[in-house]
mmCIF file of C-alpha atoms in Angstrom:
data_model
loop_
_atom_site.group_PDB
_atom_site.id
_atom_site.type_symbol
_atom_site.label_atom_id
_atom_site.label_comp_id
_atom_site.label_asym_id
_atom_site.label_seq_id
_atom_site.Cartn_x
_atom_site.Cartn_y
_atom_site.Cartn_z
ATOM 1 C CA MET M 1 -8.640 -11.921 2.897
ATOM 2 C CA SER M 2 -9.225 -10.589 -0.605
ATOM 3 C CA ASN M 3 -11.468 -7.567 -0.153
ATOM 4 C CA GLY M 4 -12.380 -4.850 2.299
ATOM 5 C CA PRO M 5 -9.986 -2.731 4.352
ATOM 6 C CA VAL M 6 -6.556 -4.234 5.009
ATOM 7 C CA GLY M 7 -5.969 -5.255 8.620
ATOM 8 C CA VAL M 8 -2.866 -3.597 10.085
ATOM 9 C CA ALA M 9 -0.846 -4.199 13.232
ATOM 10 C CA ILE M 10 1.483 -1.548 14.631
ATOM 11 C CA VAL M 11 4.647 -3.032 16.156
ATOM 12 C CA GLY M 12 6.582 -0.568 18.280
ATOM 13 C CA ALA M 13 4.587 1.848 20.445
ATOM 14 C CA GLY M 14 7.138 4.647 20.643
ATOM 15 C CA VAL M 15 6.628 8.326 19.858
ATOM 16 C CA ILE M 16 6.412 7.899 16.078
ATOM 17 C CA SER M 17 3.534 5.420 16.464
ATOM 18 C CA GLY M 18 1.172 8.276 17.307
ATOM 19 C CA GLN M 19 1.592 9.880 13.885
ATOM 20 C CA TYR M 20 0.985 6.587 12.111
ATOM 21 C CA LEU M 21 -2.018 5.697 14.242
ATOM 22 C CA ARG M 22 -3.721 9.052 13.810
ATOM 23 C CA ASN M 23 -3.357 8.861 10.051
ATOM 24 C CA LEU M 24 -4.063 5.177 9.507
ATOM 25 C CA ASN M 25 -7.182 5.374 11.672
ATOM 26 C CA ALA M 26 -8.411 8.146 9.349
ATOM 27 C CA PHE M 27 -7.852 6.123 6.152
ATOM 28 C CA PRO M 28 -10.910 3.939 5.455
ATOM 29 C CA ASP M 29 -8.968 1.440 3.311
ATOM 30 C CA VAL M 30 -6.919 0.237 6.291
ATOM 31 C CA ARG M 31 -8.053 -0.910 9.716
ATOM 32 C CA VAL M 32 -5.641 -0.910 12.654
ATOM 33 C CA VAL M 33 -6.525 -3.981 14.682
ATOM 34 C CA ALA M 34 -3.598 -4.352 17.103
ATOM 35 C CA VAL M 35 -0.586 -2.681 18.738
ATOM 36 C CA ALA M 36 2.448 -4.649 19.935
ATOM 37 C CA ASP M 37 5.500 -3.671 21.952
ATOM 38 C CA LEU M 38 8.105 -5.315 24.189
ATOM 39 C CA ASP M 39 6.575 -3.134 26.906
ATOM 40 C CA THR M 40 3.042 -4.521 26.855
ATOM 41 C CA ASP M 41 1.810 -1.842 29.256
ATOM 42 C CA ARG M 42 2.923 0.823 26.802
ATOM 43 C CA ALA M 43 1.287 -1.091 23.956
ATOM 44 C CA ALA M 44 -1.971 -1.216 25.917
ATOM 45 C CA ALA M 45 -1.860 2.508 26.687
ATOM 46 C CA VAL M 46 -1.238 3.432 23.055
ATOM 47 C CA ALA M 47 -3.985 1.073 21.904
ATOM 48 C CA ARG M 48 -6.468 2.645 24.323
ATOM 49 C CA GLU M 49 -5.490 6.146 23.258
ATOM 50 C CA HIS M 50 -6.201 5.342 19.614
ATOM 51 C CA ASP M 51 -9.208 3.050 20.102
ATOM 52 C CA VAL M 52 -7.399 -0.074 18.929
ATOM 53 C CA ARG M 53 -9.027 -3.251 20.164
ATOM 54 C CA VAL M 54 -6.017 -5.550 20.775
ATOM 55 C CA SER M 55 -2.564 -5.050 22.273
ATOM 56 C CA GLY M 56 0.199 -7.321 23.479
ATOM 57 C CA THR M 57 3.371 -9.038 22.400
ATOM 58 C CA LEU M 58 4.534 -9.428 18.822
ATOM 59 C CA GLY M 59 3.712 -13.125 18.895
ATOM 60 C CA ALA M 60 0.178 -12.492 20.128
ATOM 61 C CA VAL M 61 -0.465 -9.901 17.436
ATOM 62 C CA LEU M 62 0.966 -12.089 14.664
ATOM 63 C CA SER M 63 -1.419 -14.868 15.650
ATOM 64 C CA LEU M 64 -4.418 -12.720 14.654
ATOM 65 C CA ALA M 65 -5.878 -13.820 11.324
ATOM 66 C CA GLU M 66 -7.216 -10.326 10.585
ATOM 67 C CA VAL M 67 -3.692 -8.860 10.618
ATOM 68 C CA GLU M 68 -2.454 -8.843 7.026
ATOM 69 C CA LEU M 69 0.147 -6.076 7.155
ATOM 70 C CA VAL M 70 2.618 -5.320 9.953
ATOM 71 C CA VAL M 71 3.867 -1.738 10.294
ATOM 72 C CA ASN M 72 7.271 -2.117 11.948
ATOM 73 C CA LEU M 73 8.105 0.956 14.038
ATOM 74 C CA THR M 74 10.700 -0.650 16.302
ATOM 75 C CA ILE M 75 14.242 0.670 16.785
ATOM 76 C CA PRO M 76 16.568 0.155 13.789
ATOM 77 C CA ALA M 77 18.439 -2.697 15.474
ATOM 78 C CA ALA M 78 15.184 -4.691 15.596
ATOM 79 C CA HIS M 79 13.903 -3.903 12.097
ATOM 80 C CA ALA M 80 15.200 -7.066 10.429
ATOM 81 C CA SER M 81 14.283 -9.515 13.213
ATOM 82 C CA VAL M 82 10.723 -8.172 13.519
ATOM 83 C CA ALA M 83 10.304 -8.189 9.744
ATOM 84 C CA LEU M 84 11.502 -11.786 9.460
ATOM 85 C CA GLU M 85 9.237 -12.987 12.275
ATOM 86 C CA SER M 86 6.268 -11.209 10.689
ATOM 87 C CA LEU M 87 6.963 -12.636 7.238
ATOM 88 C CA ARG M 88 7.290 -16.154 8.681
ATOM 89 C CA ALA M 89 3.862 -15.640 10.221
ATOM 90 C CA GLY M 90 2.482 -14.921 6.740
ATOM 91 C CA LYS M 91 2.184 -11.135 7.066
ATOM 92 C CA HIS M 92 3.267 -8.408 4.669
ATOM 93 C CA VAL M 93 5.671 -5.900 6.281
ATOM 94 C CA TYR M 94 6.113 -2.133 5.999
ATOM 95 C CA GLY M 95 9.046 -0.836 8.050
ATOM 96 C CA GLU M 96 10.364 2.471 9.270
ATOM 97 C CA LYS M 97 13.740 3.486 7.862
ATOM 98 C CA PRO M 98 16.267 2.025 7.492
ATOM 99 C CA LEU M 99 15.083 -1.318 6.135
ATOM 100 C CA ALA M 100 17.734 -3.063 8.266
ATOM 101 C CA MET M 101 21.031 -2.280 9.967
ATOM 102 C CA ASP M 102 23.054 -3.499 6.993
ATOM 103 C CA VAL M 103 22.672 -4.862 3.474
ATOM 104 C CA ASP M 104 23.101 -8.517 4.513
ATOM 105 C CA GLU M 105 20.211 -8.276 6.986
ATOM 106 C CA ALA M 106 18.067 -6.497 4.412
ATOM 107 C CA ALA M 107 18.813 -9.158 1.798
ATOM 108 C CA LYS M 108 17.527 -11.839 4.174
ATOM 109 C CA VAL M 109 14.287 -9.888 4.647
ATOM 110 C CA MET M 110 13.796 -9.483 0.900
ATOM 111 C CA ALA M 111 14.578 -13.151 0.219
ATOM 112 C CA GLU M 112 12.169 -14.318 2.916
ATOM 113 C CA ALA M 113 9.369 -12.205 1.472
ATOM 114 C CA GLN M 114 10.015 -13.439 -2.064
ATOM 115 C CA SER M 115 10.027 -17.073 -0.982
ATOM 116 C CA ARG M 116 6.641 -16.640 0.689
ATOM 117 C CA GLY M 117 4.985 -14.463 -1.950
ATOM 118 C CA LEU M 118 4.721 -11.549 0.492
ATOM 119 C CA ARG M 119 5.466 -7.850 0.166
ATOM 120 C CA VAL M 120 7.960 -5.572 1.873
ATOM 121 C CA GLY M 121 7.539 -1.816 2.032
ATOM 122 C CA GLY M 122 9.671 0.834 3.639
ATOM 123 C CA ALA M 123 9.722 4.420 4.814
ATOM 124 C CA PRO M 124 10.162 7.204 4.092
ATOM 125 C CA ASP M 125 6.970 7.875 2.174
ATOM 126 C CA THR M 126 7.501 11.642 2.025
ATOM 127 C CA PHE M 127 8.261 11.303 -1.696
ATOM 128 C CA LEU M 128 4.548 10.514 -2.153
ATOM 129 C CA GLY M 129 3.535 13.885 -0.707
ATOM 130 C CA ALA M 130 2.297 16.780 -2.813
ATOM 131 C CA GLY M 131 5.605 18.656 -2.924
ATOM 132 C CA LEU M 132 7.854 15.899 -4.247
ATOM 133 C CA GLN M 133 5.138 14.376 -6.460
ATOM 134 C CA SER M 134 4.727 17.787 -8.088
ATOM 135 C CA ALA M 135 8.493 17.876 -8.610
ATOM 136 C CA VAL M 136 8.297 14.523 -10.421
ATOM 137 C CA HIS M 137 5.616 15.922 -12.731
ATOM 138 C CA ALA M 138 7.633 19.100 -13.338
ATOM 139 C CA LEU M 139 10.699 17.075 -14.334
ATOM 140 C CA ARG M 140 8.686 14.780 -16.596
ATOM 141 C CA ALA M 141 7.053 17.797 -18.233
ATOM 142 C CA GLY M 142 10.474 19.177 -19.132
ATOM 143 C CA THR M 143 10.132 22.292 -16.984
ATOM 144 C CA ILE M 144 13.921 22.546 -16.623
ATOM 145 C CA GLY M 145 14.952 20.420 -19.603
ATOM 146 C CA GLU M 146 17.226 17.465 -18.924
ATOM 147 C CA PRO M 147 18.631 17.157 -15.386
ATOM 148 C CA VAL M 148 22.369 17.813 -15.251
ATOM 149 C CA ALA M 149 23.381 18.229 -11.609
ATOM 150 C CA VAL M 150 21.914 18.127 -8.113
ATOM 151 C CA THR M 151 22.923 19.757 -4.844
ATOM 152 C CA ALA M 152 21.378 18.335 -1.675
ATOM 153 C CA ALA M 153 22.140 19.140 1.946
ATOM 154 C CA THR M 154 20.846 18.581 5.454
ATOM 155 C CA GLN M 155 22.981 20.370 8.031
ATOM 156 C CA SER M 156 22.629 21.206 11.725
ATOM 157 C CA LEU M 157 24.533 20.960 14.994
ATOM 158 C CA GLY M 158 22.884 17.635 15.776
ATOM 159 C CA PRO M 159 20.013 16.544 17.996
ATOM 160 C CA GLU M 160 21.774 16.232 21.363
ATOM 161 C CA SER M 161 20.880 19.807 22.336
ATOM 162 C CA TRP M 162 17.159 19.006 22.418
ATOM 163 C CA HIS M 163 16.805 15.194 22.391
ATOM 164 C CA PRO M 164 16.736 13.728 25.927
ATOM 165 C CA SER M 165 18.233 10.383 24.802
ATOM 166 C CA PRO M 166 20.248 11.002 21.627
ATOM 167 C CA GLU M 167 22.838 8.249 22.096
ATOM 168 C CA PHE M 168 21.319 5.918 19.481
ATOM 169 C CA LEU M 169 21.586 8.676 16.857
ATOM 170 C CA TYR M 170 25.385 8.533 17.203
ATOM 171 C CA ALA M 171 25.675 4.731 17.327
ATOM 172 C CA ARG M 172 25.859 2.209 14.468
ATOM 173 C CA GLY M 173 22.863 2.738 12.216
ATOM 174 C CA GLY M 174 22.681 6.412 13.177
ATOM 175 C CA GLY M 175 24.488 9.615 12.316
ATOM 176 C CA PRO M 176 23.208 12.174 9.839
ATOM 177 C CA LEU M 177 23.535 9.775 6.897
ATOM 178 C CA PHE M 178 21.377 6.954 8.272
ATOM 179 C CA ASP M 179 19.028 9.188 10.291
ATOM 180 C CA LEU M 180 18.252 11.877 7.693
ATOM 181 C CA GLY M 181 19.821 10.508 4.524
ATOM 182 C CA PRO M 182 16.884 8.242 3.646
ATOM 183 C CA TYR M 183 14.615 11.263 3.092
ATOM 184 C CA TYR M 184 17.048 12.901 0.670
ATOM 185 C CA LEU M 185 18.252 9.769 -1.102
ATOM 186 C CA THR M 186 14.753 8.322 -1.512
ATOM 187 C CA ALA M 187 13.593 11.635 -2.966
ATOM 188 C CA LEU M 188 16.500 11.686 -5.432
ATOM 189 C CA VAL M 189 15.982 8.089 -6.543
ATOM 190 C CA SER M 190 12.249 8.713 -6.990
ATOM 191 C CA LEU M 191 13.097 11.679 -9.213
ATOM 192 C CA LEU M 192 16.155 10.470 -11.130
ATOM 193 C CA GLY M 193 16.250 6.685 -10.817
ATOM 194 C CA PRO M 194 18.924 4.459 -9.258
ATOM 195 C CA VAL M 195 22.507 5.338 -8.363
ATOM 196 C CA THR M 196 25.317 3.199 -9.804
ATOM 197 C CA ARG M 197 28.378 4.433 -7.900
ATOM 198 C CA VAL M 198 29.365 6.803 -5.134
ATOM 199 C CA ALA M 199 32.370 8.549 -3.653
ATOM 200 C CA ALA M 200 32.455 10.126 -0.221
ATOM 201 C CA GLY M 201 34.501 11.900 2.381
ATOM 202 C CA THR M 202 33.503 11.497 6.025
ATOM 203 C CA ARG M 203 34.552 13.133 9.286
ATOM 204 C CA ARG M 204 33.741 12.842 12.967
ATOM 205 C CA ALA M 205 34.151 16.247 14.588
ATOM 206 C CA ARG M 206 34.188 15.027 18.198
ATOM 207 C CA GLU M 207 34.664 11.682 19.909
ATOM 208 C CA GLN M 208 32.026 12.548 22.518
ATOM 209 C CA ARG M 209 28.820 14.560 22.649
ATOM 210 C CA VAL M 210 26.968 15.945 25.679
ATOM 211 C CA ILE M 211 23.228 15.627 26.252
ATOM 212 C CA GLY M 212 21.731 19.101 26.517
ATOM 213 C CA SER M 213 18.225 18.520 27.878
ATOM 214 C CA GLY M 214 16.119 16.203 29.992
ATOM 215 C CA PRO M 215 17.056 14.105 33.029
ATOM 216 C CA LYS M 216 20.434 13.109 31.516
ATOM 217 C CA ALA M 217 21.523 16.677 30.682
ATOM 218 C CA GLY M 218 25.268 17.097 31.039
ATOM 219 C CA THR M 219 25.991 13.408 30.416
ATOM 220 C CA ALA M 220 28.705 12.676 27.858
ATOM 221 C CA PHE M 221 28.380 9.761 25.455
ATOM 222 C CA PRO M 222 30.583 8.318 22.687
ATOM 223 C CA VAL M 223 30.235 9.059 18.978
ATOM 224 C CA GLU M 224 30.615 5.892 16.886
ATOM 225 C CA VAL M 225 29.768 7.122 13.376
ATOM 226 C CA PRO M 226 30.749 9.938 10.990
ATOM 227 C CA THR M 227 28.968 13.172 11.792
ATOM 228 C CA HIS M 228 29.781 14.974 8.538
ATOM 229 C CA VAL M 229 29.431 13.222 5.173
ATOM 230 C CA ASN M 230 30.055 14.647 1.708
ATOM 231 C CA ALA M 231 28.963 12.328 -1.096
ATOM 232 C CA LEU M 232 29.103 12.290 -4.877
ATOM 233 C CA LEU M 233 26.328 10.239 -6.521
ATOM 234 C CA ASP M 234 26.245 9.063 -10.128
ATOM 235 C CA PHE M 235 22.810 8.606 -11.750
ATOM 236 C CA PRO M 236 23.476 6.815 -15.060
ATOM 237 C CA GLY M 237 22.195 8.647 -18.108
ATOM 238 C CA SER M 238 21.086 11.537 -15.919
ATOM 239 C CA ALA M 239 22.567 13.887 -13.352
ATOM 240 C CA THR M 240 25.376 13.717 -10.878
ATOM 241 C CA ALA M 241 24.644 14.862 -7.341
ATOM 242 C CA THR M 242 26.624 16.258 -4.439
ATOM 243 C CA ALA M 243 25.038 15.627 -1.045
ATOM 244 C CA THR M 244 26.018 16.774 2.441
ATOM 245 C CA PHE M 245 24.738 15.176 5.634
ATOM 246 C CA SER M 246 25.999 16.895 8.773
ATOM 247 C CA PHE M 247 25.535 17.111 12.528
ATOM 248 C CA ASP M 248 28.504 19.515 12.697
ATOM 249 C CA SER M 249 27.142 22.628 11.026
ATOM 250 C CA ALA M 250 26.234 25.920 12.699
ATOM 251 C CA VAL M 251 24.394 26.705 9.452
ATOM 252 C CA ASN M 252 20.991 24.991 9.288
ATOM 253 C CA ARG M 253 20.194 23.879 5.775
ATOM 254 C CA ARG M 254 17.638 21.492 4.249
ATOM 255 C CA MET M 255 17.589 21.686 0.494
ATOM 256 C CA ILE M 256 17.594 19.924 -2.859
ATOM 257 C CA GLU M 257 18.235 21.878 -6.056
ATOM 258 C CA ILE M 258 18.230 20.299 -9.503
ATOM 259 C CA ILE M 259 19.967 22.078 -12.371
ATOM 260 C CA GLY M 260 18.724 21.262 -15.841
ATOM 261 C CA THR M 261 19.565 22.263 -19.389
ATOM 262 C CA GLU M 262 16.688 24.796 -19.362
ATOM 263 C CA GLY M 263 16.569 25.982 -15.751
ATOM 264 C CA ALA M 264 16.526 24.809 -12.155
ATOM 265 C CA LEU M 265 14.135 23.400 -9.543
ATOM 266 C CA SER M 266 14.257 24.037 -5.795
ATOM 267 C CA LEU M 267 12.463 21.226 -3.976
ATOM 268 C CA PRO M 268 10.744 21.330 -0.602
ATOM 269 C CA ASP M 269 12.331 19.776 2.479
ATOM 270 C CA PRO M 270 12.100 16.024 1.707
ATOM 271 C CA ASN M 271 11.187 15.324 5.324
ATOM 272 C CA THR M 272 7.845 17.036 4.662
ATOM 273 C CA PHE M 273 4.841 16.291 2.466
ATOM 274 C CA ASP M 274 4.036 19.703 0.982
ATOM 275 C CA GLY M 275 5.716 22.620 -0.842
ATOM 276 C CA PRO M 276 6.955 25.057 -1.784
ATOM 277 C CA LEU M 277 8.292 23.966 -5.176
ATOM 278 C CA LEU M 278 10.261 26.658 -6.990
ATOM 279 C CA ALA M 279 11.549 26.972 -10.562
ATOM 280 C CA ARG M 280 13.917 29.326 -12.301
ATOM 281 C CA GLY M 281 14.596 29.710 -16.021
ATOM 282 C CA PRO M 282 17.640 31.166 -17.795
ATOM 283 C CA ALA M 283 15.978 34.596 -18.115
ATOM 284 C CA ASP M 284 14.427 34.691 -14.633
ATOM 285 C CA LEU M 285 15.819 37.126 -12.060
ATOM 286 C CA ASP M 286 14.430 35.114 -9.164
ATOM 287 C CA TRP M 287 12.641 31.880 -8.299
ATOM 288 C CA ARG M 288 8.959 31.504 -9.139
ATOM 289 C CA GLU M 289 6.590 29.220 -7.262
ATOM 290 C CA LEU M 290 5.049 26.287 -9.126
ATOM 291 C CA PRO M 291 1.617 24.841 -8.315
ATOM 292 C CA VAL M 292 1.683 21.949 -5.855
ATOM 293 C CA ALA M 293 -1.007 19.271 -6.003
ATOM 294 C CA GLY M 294 -1.444 16.015 -4.126
ATOM 295 C CA THR M 295 -1.845 14.702 -0.627
ATOM 296 C CA THR M 296 -0.283 16.190 2.477
ATOM 297 C CA ALA M 297 -1.845 13.626 4.823
ATOM 298 C CA GLY M 298 1.538 12.670 6.261
ATOM 299 C CA ARG M 299 3.234 9.498 7.451
ATOM 300 C CA GLY M 300 1.319 6.373 6.566
ATOM 301 C CA ILE M 301 0.407 7.171 2.967
ATOM 302 C CA GLY M 302 3.039 4.660 1.900
ATOM 303 C CA VAL M 303 1.283 2.034 4.042
ATOM 304 C CA LEU M 304 -2.054 2.955 2.456
ATOM 305 C CA ASP M 305 -0.661 2.775 -1.082
ATOM 306 C CA MET M 306 0.795 -0.632 -0.221
ATOM 307 C CA ALA M 307 -2.529 -1.832 1.206
ATOM 308 C CA ARG M 308 -4.462 -0.732 -1.870
ATOM 309 C CA SER M 309 -1.837 -2.343 -4.102
ATOM 310 C CA ILE M 310 -2.099 -5.630 -2.217
ATOM 311 C CA ARG M 311 -5.815 -5.704 -2.998
ATOM 312 C CA ALA M 312 -5.314 -4.633 -6.625
ATOM 313 C CA GLY M 313 -2.310 -6.860 -7.314
ATOM 314 C CA THR M 314 -0.273 -3.866 -8.533
ATOM 315 C CA PRO M 315 3.195 -2.641 -7.459
ATOM 316 C CA HIS M 316 3.324 -0.405 -4.411
ATOM 317 C CA ARG M 317 5.541 2.655 -4.483
ATOM 318 C CA ALA M 318 7.348 2.782 -1.121
ATOM 319 C CA SER M 319 8.697 -0.668 -1.886
ATOM 320 C CA GLY M 320 11.216 -2.904 -0.217
ATOM 321 C CA GLU M 321 13.310 -2.726 -3.378
ATOM 322 C CA LEU M 322 13.473 1.064 -3.089
ATOM 323 C CA ALA M 323 14.327 0.903 0.628
ATOM 324 C CA TYR M 324 16.968 -1.758 -0.087
ATOM 325 C CA HIS M 325 18.599 0.364 -2.795
ATOM 326 C CA VAL M 326 18.745 3.387 -0.481
ATOM 327 C CA LEU M 327 20.235 1.254 2.310
ATOM 328 C CA GLU M 328 22.876 -0.121 -0.061
ATOM 329 C CA LEU M 329 23.557 3.411 -1.247
ATOM 330 C CA MET M 330 24.142 4.619 2.336
ATOM 331 C CA SER M 331 26.359 1.618 3.049
ATOM 332 C CA ALA M 332 28.394 2.333 -0.086
ATOM 333 C CA ILE M 333 28.800 5.982 0.953
ATOM 334 C CA THR M 334 30.061 4.840 4.358
ATOM 335 C CA GLU M 335 32.520 2.372 2.782
ATOM 336 C CA SER M 336 33.765 4.995 0.336
ATOM 337 C CA GLY M 337 34.487 7.379 3.177
ATOM 338 C CA GLU M 338 36.404 4.684 5.045
ATOM 339 C CA LEU M 339 38.394 3.431 2.035
ATOM 340 C CA ALA M 340 38.761 6.666 0.034
ATOM 341 C CA GLN M 341 37.545 4.815 -3.071
ATOM 342 C CA PHE M 342 34.613 4.943 -5.452
ATOM 343 C CA ARG M 343 32.138 2.204 -4.534
ATOM 344 C CA THR M 344 29.698 0.499 -6.887
ATOM 345 C CA VAL M 345 26.046 0.141 -5.926
ATOM 346 C CA GLY M 346 24.977 -3.315 -7.083
ATOM 347 C CA SER M 347 21.206 -3.095 -6.691
ATOM 348 C CA THR M 348 18.888 -1.217 -8.974
ATOM 349 C CA VAL M 349 15.277 -0.076 -8.831
ATOM 350 C CA ALA M 350 12.929 1.745 -11.165
ATOM 351 C CA ALA M 351 11.777 5.187 -10.090
ATOM 352 C CA PRO M 352 8.242 4.669 -8.720
ATOM 353 C CA GLU M 353 5.357 5.791 -10.891
ATOM 354 C CA PRO M 354 3.679 8.967 -9.576
ATOM 355 C CA LEU M 355 0.423 8.647 -7.685
ATOM 356 C CA PRO M 356 -2.582 9.104 -9.985
ATOM 357 C CA ALA M 357 -4.229 12.508 -10.123
ATOM 358 C CA GLY M 358 -6.834 12.881 -7.410
ATOM 359 C CA TRP M 359 -5.386 10.081 -5.232
ATOM 360 C CA ASP M 360 -7.252 10.580 -1.968
ATOM 361 C CA PRO M 361 -6.249 8.744 1.223
ATOM 362 C CA TYR M 362 -9.624 9.536 2.796
ATOM 363 C CA GLU M 363 -11.639 7.885 0.031
ATOM 364 C CA ALA M 364 -12.922 4.338 0.603
ATOM 365 C CA THR M 365 -11.890 2.375 -2.494
ATOM 366 C CA LEU M 366 -11.921 -1.180 -1.113
ATOM 367 C CA SER M 367 -15.183 -3.025 -0.644
#
């Protein structure tokens, strides 16, 4: 297919699928044609709820000629296998974060796509929202001069107090770094470019956690990953950053601050799509709010940008290369914490170009 809306299949009918389906169904340049899940009854129920015509197994959905792009919302352990099967069926793939469980799996996905002339995209797409896009423009306009240093943090006591089944968030591929880190690291790379090396210290506060809500409340489960990570990131020719990712903090914090030669920027929570965006100059007594412009449509705008780029033959912004670099960055942080050594990040990626002014997800641009 070379024109008209891009046909999309949702694979994985869990909770997050509702956000994607509501948004993608509202974007005229994509058309959701199928929902797949290992639990075909759940796939059918989600498809009915969102007026999607077809549901079933992954194989059945991949056999549909009108499916051009698979949106992979499965659990992290299945990300690579679903992506590879979709690519081998001739479909482009956009996946939830992380791209794969490890760099070797992700490399196989990227190589498969390249060999077949297909595209890979990856969440998060929050960096395409109005808040972080406005931050990109502020940096490029020299609002704070040249970036010098960054402080980023996401801290809480962890999700087991409210999540009824939090075990996977403390297993391999989880923890605060792999669960929340992609939002912060993707934002930083989109603002400052790639990271070349990292150093980190990691801790695990407790060997077990206890589920605090739902039918399994009171059940203890093992912790397999670090639950507090402090990282130092080196952006060549630009800033250095300190980043904290913690499930051990009684202080809740979600922040990114960039210090420049002429002031500072305070960015919005990178797990959101809007503001506020704050600036402060050398003579300012307090922060001042900067204008924020762009889309706040939410999850799925990365899929839409990818779909439009497929039709136009232009690069998409929430790319597989970006997701791969962030995955390698998280893996290097983990290795550094284990080995107490600086680790080099071998991959590189250009900071994505900002969305054009007036980019509207609700406008029909494909005919």
